[in-house]
Amino acid sequence: MSAASAHSVVESKPWTRHLAGGVVILYALITILPLVWILMTSFKTPPDSISYPPKVIFEPSLEGYVNLFTTRTRQTPEYMASLPPPENWVERLVRDRNMVIAGPSKFGERFLNSVIIGFGSTFLSVFLGTLAAYAFSRFKVPLKDDLMFFILSTRMMPPIAVAIPIFLMYRTLGLSDTHLGMILLYTAVNVSLAVWLLKGFIDEIPREYEEAALIDGYTRLQAFVKVVLPQAATGIAATAIFCLIFAWNEYAFALLLTSGTAQTAPPFIPTIIGEGGLDWPAVAAGATLFLIPIVVFTIVLRKHLLRGITFGAVRK
Amino acid sequence: MAEVQLQGVTKRFGDLTAVEGMDLTVADGEFVVLLGPTGAGKTTTLRLVAGLEKADEGSIHIGGQDVTGAPPTVRDVSFVFQQYSLYPHLTVYDNLAFPLRSPVRRVPEEQIRQRVTEIAEMLRIPGKLANKATQLSGGEMQRVAIGRALVRAPQIYLMDEPLSSLDAKLRAEMRVELKRIQKELGATLLYVTHDQIEAMTMANRIGVIDHGRLIQVGAPRTIYEEPDNVYVATRLGQPAINLIPRDLLPAGSLPAAAATIGARTEHIRIRKADTGSAQGRVQWIEHLGDQNHLHVTVGERKITTLVEPDSPLEVDDQVTLELINPLYFDSAGARVRA
Ligand SMILES: Nc1ncnc2c1ncn2[C@@H]1O[C@H](COP(=O)(O)OP(=O)(O)OP(=O)(O)O)[C@@H](O)[C@H]1O
Ligand SMILES: [Mg+2]
């Protein structure tokens, strides 16, 4: 009790705070370093990117980004000399390497596919998850505990374990390489997580709130929308981030089930080939751009996330 | 406002009978207080009237209409919950306006604003309207919760210990205020508490409830002066009624069936004993300011009574006690009338 009387229970001693701060900073450095590396590589020229020892100071170049968004062909010096002068900096950059732009690359489309499939499946998972979690939380559902366990059990194996049956099933159903197919697949994987997370959050919202609304003349659906949803916002935001991160980063199924129309960015980025092997700056540029939506989404929802990530344990 | 009638209402939760055979009529414009200890079934009774619980047996009528199976939305009651009645994501204003904005009412915003302002004045929280509900003190929250019920004029107000988290001074003010509002509106009100002062001061009638059963219903004075049994007698009175065996003190002629005597302060006359005639000894005096609690031992028994602060009695004084028209109870606890 002597420690508790000298310091409040909540406030820790200065040295423990410094230690904790140090650990957090160290951890942040370790996790941020690869990202910084990728960001730096994306602004290097291909020779700089593979030079040894690695260059920390270098002249930044947009070649990686140009290469990411274009396809190029190598030409003979005679042909290059016969061309009119380059119209813009992009063309000049490409011609410096004795190449001309053949057309846009597929990166834009693949990125858009990732956005559609990632956000689509996140929305669907959270939507279905919220409704299911509400029902499990508030109503007498027969075999409730068994159903909840069943829902959880769908995540007890790695999803890729069912890759072959899904591959065959999708081929038969014509869902291979379609946006709908990928959205359904990611939703199927995420919805169990969403139900479990959201049920925890909704369980914590006292029933009295809805009951008060019912007494005041609102229907159950109106009470759900006006009273439960706003209070579950934190949980919904946290759940949405988890779902989006999974769908956004998913690689194995995307590689297996998509090749063209619905291919997402993760299987596409490694296929960016430059002359004489992988074009590392272009790959790094793709990875950098690919990170941005998740970062933005997380920042937008971080107010909720900070509270949500504790899974309701300290929510008031 | 309307009459509310419960007939033989029973509610079970599994093996537990929370409310058993409840017969209670709250007349139009009447203020009825349900008084009982924790777990007695008070909240459950209110929830049954509101339609948040379905009665297993019996019927409920509001304004002559059978609502036994009706959902809460159509019953037109308003409810002050024991806790959690404010929406934390809304401001105080929006909380107060919430019942009026319900789709079944469609009150124009201008009228809502007027009504909310009025209620805020009445509850002395006008400066807090823009606050989030979470930025209020416990007492302010409870006042807003009462306000949420008062913004509309339902068939009946149901209030579940609405004053429990207020400090003593505010509670005393709110008691008076609530009673005044109820009288002014001619409101029908079913009010739950375990505070006997609230029950005594506000109720037209008190229903004493224990283990889901309504033990006795009556005007506060009747419940206090003419309790039907020992249980009701012990619920009211401060300090609590003294229950003493029949032959402990001389009490004149007792009814034959009387096994226990119930003696409140007003039934006990206490005097400093003349030498040799003492029955008890003053063990301890609690000074409450305006009055003193006197703890007296009679043999093995302890008796607590009130005396004036200027009473000459002191600790260790020998005293004689005389009982004047006390209450008698038989061995089963039922009242025996003299
Ligand atoms: N939903 C429920 N499920 C199971 N048992 C319940 C439920 N609601 C109430 N009970 C039980 O019913 C009994 C009466 O509860 P109730 O809430 O009516 O008591 P109360 O008189 O309001 O008590 P308090 O003064 O503590 O609020 C208690 O034993 C309680 O445990
Ligand atoms: Mg209660």
XYZ file of C-alpha atoms and ligand atoms in Angstrom:
686
model
C 0.000 0.000 0.000
C 2.938 2.351 0.519
C 3.523 2.683 -3.210
C -0.135 3.336 -3.823
C -0.261 6.045 -1.232
C 2.823 7.819 -2.562
C 1.709 7.675 -6.167
C -1.757 7.369 -7.546
C -2.486 3.917 -8.914
C -2.958 5.260 -12.426
C 0.171 7.338 -12.648
C 3.317 5.280 -12.991
C 6.786 6.221 -11.808
C 8.872 8.371 -14.187
C 11.471 5.698 -14.894
C 8.844 3.090 -15.829
C 7.326 5.623 -18.174
C 10.705 6.315 -19.745
C 11.365 2.609 -20.085
C 7.954 2.048 -21.670
C 8.520 4.990 -23.987
C 11.909 3.601 -24.982
C 10.466 0.179 -25.755
C 7.700 1.707 -27.847
C 10.154 3.847 -29.805
C 12.438 0.877 -30.409
C 9.506 -1.195 -31.607
C 8.309 1.626 -33.844
C 11.788 1.949 -35.381
C 11.980 -1.771 -36.083
C 8.569 -1.806 -37.768
C 9.005 1.480 -39.600
C 12.468 0.719 -40.975
C 11.302 -1.624 -43.781
C 8.671 0.910 -44.759
C 11.232 3.671 -44.912
C 13.429 1.367 -46.986
C 10.591 0.760 -49.442
C 9.786 4.468 -49.613
C 13.452 5.271 -50.308
C 13.805 2.561 -52.913
C 10.761 3.848 -54.739
C 12.601 7.121 -55.329
C 15.863 5.543 -56.474
C 17.003 4.750 -59.985
C 17.272 1.028 -60.779
C 21.099 1.052 -60.545
C 20.970 2.935 -57.221
C 18.433 0.483 -55.857
C 20.779 -2.483 -56.190
C 24.080 -0.734 -55.534
C 26.271 -2.136 -52.771
C 26.816 -0.796 -50.174
C 23.221 0.530 -50.166
C 22.950 4.231 -50.813
C 21.279 6.168 -48.040
C 21.980 9.515 -49.687
C 20.983 9.509 -53.343
C 19.542 11.716 -55.992
C 15.778 11.130 -55.966
C 14.172 10.017 -59.185
C 10.616 9.356 -60.259
C 11.681 6.569 -62.575
C 10.138 3.914 -60.343
C 6.752 5.598 -60.462
C 6.985 6.173 -64.205
C 7.900 2.544 -64.779
C 5.077 1.434 -62.488
C 2.438 3.169 -64.553
C 3.839 2.511 -68.048
C 5.023 -0.263 -70.290
C 8.100 0.532 -72.361
C 9.994 -0.925 -75.309
C 13.756 -0.749 -75.961
C 14.722 0.805 -79.279
C 17.859 1.080 -81.407
C 19.936 4.293 -81.061
C 19.109 5.116 -84.714
C 15.397 4.989 -84.047
C 15.812 7.046 -80.880
C 17.726 9.693 -82.857
C 14.942 9.871 -85.450
C 12.310 10.804 -82.857
C 11.119 14.377 -82.339
C 12.246 15.887 -79.017
C 10.363 14.552 -75.918
C 7.181 16.364 -75.044
C 7.429 16.100 -71.277
C 9.617 14.976 -68.383
C 8.123 11.497 -68.362
C 9.140 10.832 -71.928
C 12.564 12.335 -71.360
C 13.127 10.076 -68.377
C 12.181 6.990 -70.379
C 14.300 7.958 -73.413
C 17.353 8.381 -71.197
C 17.209 4.605 -70.904
C 16.921 4.146 -74.673
C 13.250 3.241 -74.436
C 9.927 4.661 -75.545
C 6.566 4.434 -73.801
C 4.416 1.707 -75.319
C 1.333 2.386 -73.228
C -0.075 2.496 -69.686
C 0.582 -0.435 -67.372
C -2.108 -2.472 -65.648
C -1.248 -1.060 -62.203
C -4.097 1.468 -62.157
C -6.690 -1.199 -62.900
C -5.231 -3.608 -60.354
C -5.203 -0.908 -57.729
C -8.830 -0.077 -58.461
C -9.671 -3.777 -58.148
C -8.056 -3.806 -54.712
C -10.126 -0.806 -53.700
C -13.384 -2.313 -54.952
C -12.764 -5.744 -53.478
C -11.177 -4.546 -50.236
C -13.749 -1.920 -49.346
C -16.639 -3.939 -50.793
C -15.880 -6.982 -48.685
C -15.182 -4.824 -45.631
C -18.523 -3.106 -45.960
C -20.337 -6.391 -46.437
C -18.534 -8.096 -43.544
C -19.238 -5.260 -41.148
C -22.838 -4.897 -42.323
C -23.633 -8.587 -41.933
C -21.499 -8.827 -38.813
C -23.322 -5.978 -37.087
C -26.755 -7.404 -37.796
C -25.752 -10.911 -36.762
C -23.962 -9.678 -33.645
C -27.005 -7.637 -32.661
C -29.285 -10.628 -33.077
C -26.951 -12.862 -31.081
C -26.611 -10.231 -28.409
C -30.253 -9.316 -27.954
C -32.566 -12.084 -29.044
C -33.230 -15.623 -27.979
C -31.535 -17.489 -30.803
C -31.929 -21.267 -30.621
C -28.565 -22.995 -30.114
C -26.961 -19.587 -29.696
C -23.712 -20.815 -28.168
C -23.321 -23.604 -30.697
C -23.885 -21.209 -33.555
C -21.375 -18.753 -32.190
C -18.866 -21.566 -31.843
C -19.594 -22.732 -35.358
C -19.007 -19.230 -36.666
C -15.701 -19.070 -34.842
C -14.718 -22.541 -36.007
C -14.650 -21.354 -39.606
C -11.488 -19.533 -38.634
C -9.815 -22.429 -36.906
C -7.891 -23.437 -39.992
C -5.952 -21.141 -42.262
C -8.343 -20.085 -45.034
C -5.878 -21.211 -47.676
C -6.421 -24.804 -46.493
C -9.651 -24.797 -48.472
C -8.058 -23.235 -51.535
C -8.532 -26.265 -53.803
C -12.262 -26.796 -53.138
C -12.859 -23.077 -53.480
C -10.889 -22.993 -56.698
C -13.003 -25.808 -58.140
C -16.227 -24.377 -56.815
C -15.474 -20.939 -58.216
C -14.620 -22.401 -61.608
C -17.927 -24.232 -61.717
C -19.919 -21.227 -60.544
C -18.131 -18.842 -62.872
C -16.885 -16.762 -59.940
C -13.201 -17.124 -60.777
C -11.543 -13.833 -61.545
C -14.651 -11.769 -60.786
C -15.027 -8.909 -58.340
C -18.116 -10.510 -56.855
C -16.277 -13.757 -56.264
C -13.424 -12.087 -54.424
C -15.764 -9.902 -52.371
C -17.785 -12.940 -51.327
C -14.659 -14.888 -50.479
C -13.121 -12.192 -48.301
C -16.485 -11.520 -46.683
C -16.846 -15.212 -45.854
C -13.454 -15.163 -44.174
C -13.993 -11.874 -42.343
C -17.577 -12.163 -41.231
C -16.806 -14.557 -38.385
C -14.262 -12.154 -36.964
C -16.740 -9.321 -37.413
C -19.535 -11.167 -35.603
C -17.345 -12.035 -32.655
C -15.782 -8.624 -32.276
C -19.041 -6.764 -32.700
C -20.983 -9.032 -30.380
C -18.564 -8.067 -27.636
C -19.153 -4.398 -28.304
C -22.926 -4.675 -28.579
C -23.148 -6.816 -25.434
C -21.669 -3.882 -23.588
C -24.331 -1.434 -24.679
C -26.950 -1.608 -21.948
C -30.335 -2.792 -23.183
C -31.992 0.013 -21.284
C -31.026 2.402 -24.078
C -33.048 0.535 -26.656
C -35.811 -0.142 -24.194
C -36.073 3.567 -23.490
C -36.383 4.185 -27.225
C -39.043 1.478 -27.580
C -41.028 3.033 -24.756
C -40.677 6.441 -26.385
C -42.393 5.132 -29.494
C -39.544 4.024 -31.727
C -39.583 0.693 -33.521
C -36.827 -1.801 -32.859
C -35.177 -0.986 -36.175
C -35.278 2.740 -35.425
C -33.906 2.100 -31.962
C -31.142 0.031 -33.532
C -30.218 2.771 -35.966
C -30.552 5.728 -33.600
C -29.298 4.233 -30.372
C -27.271 1.080 -30.931
C -25.325 1.995 -34.048
C -23.928 5.302 -32.759
C -22.792 3.613 -29.576
C -21.283 0.707 -31.464
C -19.384 3.101 -33.753
C -16.109 2.428 -32.006
C -16.476 -1.308 -32.394
C -17.629 -0.991 -35.969
C -14.633 1.149 -36.860
C -12.181 -1.229 -35.221
C -13.787 -4.204 -36.917
C -13.760 -2.454 -40.285
C -10.037 -1.819 -40.008
C -9.293 -5.451 -39.202
C -11.448 -6.624 -42.105
C -9.928 -4.149 -44.526
C -6.371 -5.023 -43.567
C -7.022 -8.698 -44.203
C -8.794 -8.172 -47.527
C -6.325 -5.541 -48.679
C -3.232 -7.616 -47.988
C -4.573 -11.016 -49.006
C -2.174 -12.591 -51.458
C -2.666 -16.349 -51.773
C -6.302 -16.479 -52.858
C -5.829 -13.484 -55.093
C -2.939 -15.222 -56.816
C -4.912 -18.422 -57.188
C -8.301 -17.088 -58.211
C -7.568 -13.901 -60.141
C -5.440 -13.315 -63.174
C -7.062 -10.586 -65.213
C -10.294 -8.652 -64.709
C -10.385 -8.930 -60.948
C -6.713 -9.235 -60.122
C -5.799 -7.202 -57.055
C -2.578 -5.320 -56.499
C -0.757 -7.835 -54.233
C -0.311 -10.550 -56.886
C 0.348 -7.911 -59.544
C 3.132 -5.925 -57.898
C 5.761 -8.720 -57.907
C 5.206 -9.279 -61.608
C 6.548 -5.861 -62.524
C 9.634 -6.822 -64.530
C 12.194 -4.401 -65.755
C 15.145 -5.016 -68.012
C 17.445 -7.668 -66.647
C 15.224 -8.745 -63.766
C 12.914 -7.118 -61.262
C 12.526 -3.384 -61.463
C 12.929 -2.737 -57.737
C 12.073 0.995 -57.750
C 8.833 0.256 -59.621
C 7.973 -2.567 -57.203
C 8.725 -0.263 -54.281
C 6.635 2.491 -55.841
C 3.733 0.042 -56.187
C 4.111 -1.047 -52.566
C 4.244 2.563 -51.377
C 1.084 3.560 -53.220
C -0.569 0.358 -52.046
C 0.055 1.329 -48.419
C -1.581 4.726 -48.668
C -5.294 3.800 -48.516
C -4.818 1.642 -45.407
C -2.836 4.379 -43.726
C -5.469 6.991 -44.551
C -8.332 4.724 -43.489
C -6.603 3.976 -40.207
C -5.854 7.634 -39.532
C -9.443 8.603 -40.247
C -10.711 5.985 -37.805
C -7.875 6.138 -35.300
C -9.895 7.958 -32.685
C -12.210 4.969 -32.609
C -9.434 2.480 -33.066
C -7.535 3.528 -29.972
C -10.533 2.769 -27.833
C -11.788 -0.075 -29.958
C -8.575 -2.016 -29.970
C -8.928 -2.705 -26.266
C -11.973 -4.777 -27.233
C -14.262 -2.848 -24.982
C -12.340 -3.748 -21.861
C -11.919 -0.183 -20.684
C -14.762 1.421 -22.548
C -17.026 3.507 -20.417
C -53.260 10.301 -17.795
C -55.078 7.143 -17.032
C -55.796 4.463 -14.503
C -53.468 1.507 -14.489
C -54.574 -1.839 -13.209
C -52.572 -4.965 -12.503
C -54.535 -8.123 -11.786
C -52.853 -11.265 -10.513
C -49.686 -10.466 -12.410
C -46.927 -13.041 -12.049
C -43.488 -12.962 -13.631
C -40.950 -15.744 -13.398
C -37.322 -15.847 -14.480
C -36.624 -19.556 -14.646
C -37.071 -20.876 -11.115
C -37.241 -17.442 -9.584
C -40.603 -15.748 -9.174
C -39.790 -12.064 -9.381
C -43.393 -10.873 -9.113
C -46.178 -13.014 -7.719
C -49.909 -12.460 -8.003
C -49.628 -8.688 -7.976
C -52.947 -6.863 -7.651
C -52.516 -3.131 -7.777
C -54.551 -0.263 -9.134
C -53.045 3.146 -9.672
C -55.919 5.577 -9.990
C -55.893 8.377 -12.538
C -53.757 11.192 -11.109
C -52.514 9.112 -8.219
C -48.929 8.905 -6.983
C -48.233 5.347 -5.882
C -44.892 4.367 -4.417
C -43.657 0.788 -4.367
C -41.406 0.366 -1.369
C -39.266 -2.684 -0.855
C -35.753 -3.982 -0.307
C -33.366 -4.831 -3.089
C -34.469 -7.775 -5.214
C -38.094 -7.418 -4.136
C -39.364 -7.161 -7.699
C -39.926 -3.418 -7.895
C -38.125 -2.865 -11.192
C -39.726 -5.969 -12.643
C -43.163 -4.604 -11.781
C -42.442 -1.361 -13.624
C -41.064 -3.262 -16.607
C -44.234 -5.345 -16.719
C -46.352 -2.190 -16.848
C -44.106 -0.736 -19.560
C -44.279 -3.911 -21.611
C -40.564 -4.634 -21.437
C -41.381 -7.926 -19.743
C -44.287 -10.193 -20.600
C -46.409 -11.330 -17.676
C -46.604 -15.099 -17.220
C -49.996 -14.771 -15.576
C -52.526 -12.066 -14.936
C -53.519 -9.001 -16.881
C -52.549 -5.351 -17.147
C -54.956 -2.594 -18.135
C -53.992 0.969 -18.953
C -56.863 3.414 -19.243
C -59.317 0.524 -19.328
C -57.596 -1.093 -22.265
C -56.082 -4.550 -21.961
C -52.405 -4.178 -22.820
C -51.199 -7.457 -21.344
C -49.659 -8.594 -24.600
C -49.017 -5.209 -26.188
C -45.508 -4.040 -27.069
C -44.042 -1.028 -25.235
C -44.424 1.326 -28.187
C -48.219 1.310 -28.066
C -48.596 1.519 -24.294
C -47.782 5.217 -24.113
C -45.928 5.199 -20.826
C -42.710 6.910 -19.936
C -39.995 5.360 -17.877
C -37.152 6.724 -15.794
C -34.664 3.910 -15.517
C -32.707 3.098 -12.411
C -29.526 3.646 -14.444
C -28.391 4.221 -18.017
C -31.229 6.332 -19.194
C -29.346 8.992 -21.127
C -27.927 8.400 -24.570
C -24.216 9.086 -24.220
C -23.821 10.024 -27.880
C -26.412 12.809 -27.726
C -26.425 16.213 -26.091
C -28.677 16.973 -23.159
C -30.982 18.842 -25.523
C -31.235 15.930 -27.927
C -31.757 13.540 -25.052
C -34.685 15.598 -23.833
C -36.046 15.973 -27.351
C -35.689 12.278 -28.175
C -39.137 11.136 -26.972
C -40.814 13.985 -28.846
C -39.004 13.189 -32.082
C -40.371 9.656 -32.129
C -42.043 8.823 -35.442
C -45.358 8.122 -33.723
C -45.540 11.655 -32.380
C -44.170 14.006 -35.029
C -43.961 17.122 -32.889
C -42.727 20.164 -34.862
C -39.159 21.198 -33.946
C -40.277 24.633 -32.775
C -42.631 23.061 -30.245
C -39.922 20.629 -29.172
C -37.548 23.509 -28.505
C -40.143 25.229 -26.365
C -40.948 22.119 -24.374
C -37.301 21.183 -23.825
C -36.449 24.682 -22.617
C -39.396 24.587 -20.255
C -38.353 21.250 -18.786
C -34.747 22.361 -18.455
C -35.882 25.382 -16.451
C -38.097 23.229 -14.317
C -35.219 20.888 -13.485
C -32.731 23.735 -13.154
C -30.354 22.545 -15.870
C -30.889 25.210 -18.575
C -27.153 25.904 -18.840
C -26.369 22.293 -19.615
C -28.470 21.787 -22.725
C -25.488 21.827 -25.087
C -23.438 19.376 -23.000
C -22.902 15.822 -24.074
C -24.824 13.563 -21.723
C -21.533 12.176 -20.462
C -20.375 15.630 -19.377
C -22.818 15.862 -16.500
C -22.559 15.059 -12.843
C -24.508 12.069 -11.580
C -27.165 14.315 -10.126
C -27.559 16.296 -13.334
C -27.837 13.077 -15.323
C -30.595 11.893 -13.095
C -32.448 15.172 -13.486
C -32.163 14.973 -17.255
C -33.458 11.414 -17.043
C -36.491 12.643 -15.139
C -36.844 15.437 -17.679
C -36.865 12.917 -20.529
C -39.927 11.367 -18.958
C -41.613 14.677 -18.217
C -41.348 16.167 -21.721
C -44.364 14.242 -22.781
C -47.700 13.520 -21.185
C -48.102 9.745 -21.251
C -50.791 7.593 -19.681
C -48.524 6.919 -16.729
C -45.039 7.859 -15.548
C -42.953 4.970 -14.301
C -39.947 5.957 -12.220
C -37.357 3.548 -10.912
C -35.476 5.083 -7.988
C -34.967 8.352 -9.868
C -33.486 10.203 -6.914
C -31.088 7.544 -5.705
C -27.858 9.154 -6.913
C -28.581 12.670 -5.710
C -27.020 14.086 -2.577
C -29.253 14.475 0.460
C -29.984 18.160 -0.054
C -30.818 17.869 -3.732
C -32.866 14.767 -3.068
C -34.953 16.648 -0.518
C -35.504 19.475 -3.026
C -36.341 17.114 -5.844
C -38.835 15.259 -3.656
C -40.772 18.436 -3.139
C -40.347 19.470 -6.770
C -41.449 16.134 -8.182
C -44.479 16.048 -5.941
C -45.371 19.579 -7.013
C -45.001 18.734 -10.702
C -47.070 15.608 -10.305
C -49.860 17.516 -8.586
C -49.751 20.286 -11.145
C -49.959 17.903 -14.091
C -52.420 15.623 -12.332
C -50.027 12.895 -13.386
C -50.474 9.215 -12.737
C -47.203 8.019 -11.325
C -45.885 4.660 -10.238
C -42.670 5.236 -8.378
C -40.193 2.747 -7.014
C -37.875 3.332 -4.104
C -36.380 1.735 -1.059
C -36.192 5.077 0.686
C -38.957 5.338 3.256
C -38.787 9.116 3.380
C -39.494 9.377 -0.333
C -42.360 6.969 0.103
C -43.824 8.778 3.104
C -43.545 12.272 1.667
C -44.613 11.827 -1.932
C -47.062 8.957 -2.088
C -50.814 9.106 -2.143
C -50.527 5.425 -1.415
C -47.613 3.161 -0.601
C -47.377 -0.457 -1.695
C -44.965 -2.442 0.427
C -43.454 -5.232 -1.588
C -41.250 -8.149 -0.610
C -40.141 -11.200 -2.553
C -42.423 -10.253 -5.417
C -45.535 -10.032 -3.246
C -47.464 -6.933 -2.447
C -47.733 -7.117 1.337
C -49.854 -4.078 2.074
C -51.172 -1.092 0.191
C -52.421 2.056 1.805
C -51.960 5.723 2.567
C -48.568 6.515 4.105
C -50.082 7.169 7.527
C -52.034 3.938 7.445
C -48.964 1.965 6.483
C -47.035 3.622 9.257
C -49.615 3.538 12.005
C -51.545 0.423 11.119
C -49.123 -2.053 9.551
C -50.693 -5.429 8.850
C -47.649 -7.331 9.986
C -44.162 -7.157 11.396
C -42.552 -6.870 7.959
C -44.446 -3.710 7.021
C -43.851 -2.268 10.487
C -40.098 -2.666 10.121
C -40.041 -1.012 6.676
C -41.074 2.384 8.037
C -39.875 4.479 10.920
C -36.520 5.927 11.830
C -35.088 4.510 14.035
C -36.641 1.152 13.131
C -39.448 -0.193 15.265
C -38.324 -2.127 18.357
C -39.585 -5.692 18.446
C -39.633 -6.974 21.992
C -40.982 -10.131 23.596
C -44.327 -9.648 25.308
C -43.195 -9.980 28.891
C -40.022 -7.925 28.725
C -41.681 -4.714 29.849
C -44.897 -4.012 31.731
C -47.502 -3.030 29.174
C -50.774 -3.237 30.958
C -53.257 -5.766 29.589
C -52.009 -7.498 26.452
C -54.170 -9.279 23.862
C -53.868 -13.011 24.446
C -52.433 -13.747 20.984
C -49.708 -11.109 21.186
C -46.272 -12.696 21.088
C -44.260 -9.689 20.092
C -44.668 -6.036 20.865
C -43.705 -3.451 18.294
C -42.693 -0.202 19.928
C -41.752 2.947 18.066
C -40.469 6.079 19.733
C -43.972 7.423 20.149
C -44.981 4.239 22.015
C -42.213 4.508 24.565
C -42.099 6.792 27.553
C -38.696 6.832 29.114
C -37.733 8.284 32.462
C -34.744 8.369 34.757
C -35.380 5.590 37.265
C -36.013 6.096 40.921
C -33.740 3.902 42.928
C -34.614 0.223 42.715
C -37.225 0.474 39.947
C -34.868 0.486 36.946
C -35.550 -1.749 33.941
C -32.835 -0.594 31.643
C -29.622 1.276 31.311
C -28.652 3.910 28.741
C -25.863 2.267 26.817
C -25.041 4.826 24.221
C -26.348 8.097 22.746
C -26.057 9.094 19.080
C -26.223 12.827 18.567
C -27.854 13.672 15.246
C -28.097 17.387 15.880
C -31.813 18.001 15.935
C -32.451 14.846 17.961
C -30.665 12.011 19.711
C -30.875 8.275 19.250
C -30.933 6.642 22.613
C -29.771 3.037 22.856
C -31.089 1.371 25.963
C -30.394 -2.158 27.171
C -33.157 -4.027 28.923
C -31.716 -7.275 30.169
C -30.268 -8.848 27.023
C -32.384 -6.690 24.696
C -31.553 -3.431 23.045
C -34.137 -0.754 22.447
C -33.537 2.301 20.316
C -35.627 5.398 20.647
C -35.519 9.100 19.934
C -35.146 11.791 22.556
C -34.943 15.550 22.388
C -31.400 16.901 22.257
C -31.938 18.647 25.580
C -32.896 15.391 27.284
C -31.140 15.075 30.657
C -30.431 11.372 30.128
C -26.819 10.356 29.999
C -24.873 7.214 29.334
C -25.127 4.665 32.174
C -28.274 6.264 33.576
C -30.773 3.777 34.968
C -34.159 4.240 33.307
C -37.720 2.981 33.410
C -39.650 2.413 30.222
C -43.377 2.476 29.771
C -45.232 1.336 26.637
C -48.234 3.330 25.464
C -50.550 1.751 22.881
C -47.830 -0.201 21.086
C -48.465 -2.569 18.183
C -49.004 -6.266 18.863
C -48.046 -9.122 16.622
C -48.774 -12.823 16.980
C -46.129 -15.505 16.785
C -46.449 -15.647 12.955
C -45.846 -11.917 12.676
C -49.411 -10.881 11.826
C -50.892 -7.871 13.531
C -53.072 -8.456 16.587
C -55.431 -5.575 17.164
C -56.040 -4.641 20.746
N -33.822 -10.522 -16.658
C -33.765 -11.219 -15.518
N -33.384 -12.501 -15.533
C -33.334 -13.218 -14.382
N -33.639 -12.741 -13.171
C -34.027 -11.462 -13.086
C -34.107 -10.637 -14.250
N -34.522 -9.412 -13.862
C -34.676 -9.480 -12.522
N -34.405 -10.704 -12.049
C -34.498 -11.128 -10.654
O -35.789 -10.810 -10.194
C -35.744 -10.346 -8.848
C -36.397 -8.984 -8.758
O -35.579 -8.066 -9.460
P -35.908 -6.526 -9.562
O -34.930 -5.934 -10.485
O -37.349 -6.344 -9.872
O -35.600 -6.052 -8.071
P -35.741 -4.598 -7.457
O -36.812 -4.669 -6.435
O -35.866 -3.591 -8.517
O -34.332 -4.449 -6.709
P -33.375 -3.153 -6.585
O -33.879 -2.332 -5.459
O -32.043 -3.765 -6.266
O -33.385 -2.457 -7.897
C -34.279 -10.345 -8.440
O -34.039 -11.491 -7.682
C -33.549 -10.400 -9.750
O -32.342 -11.095 -9.589
Mg -34.602 -2.136 -9.306
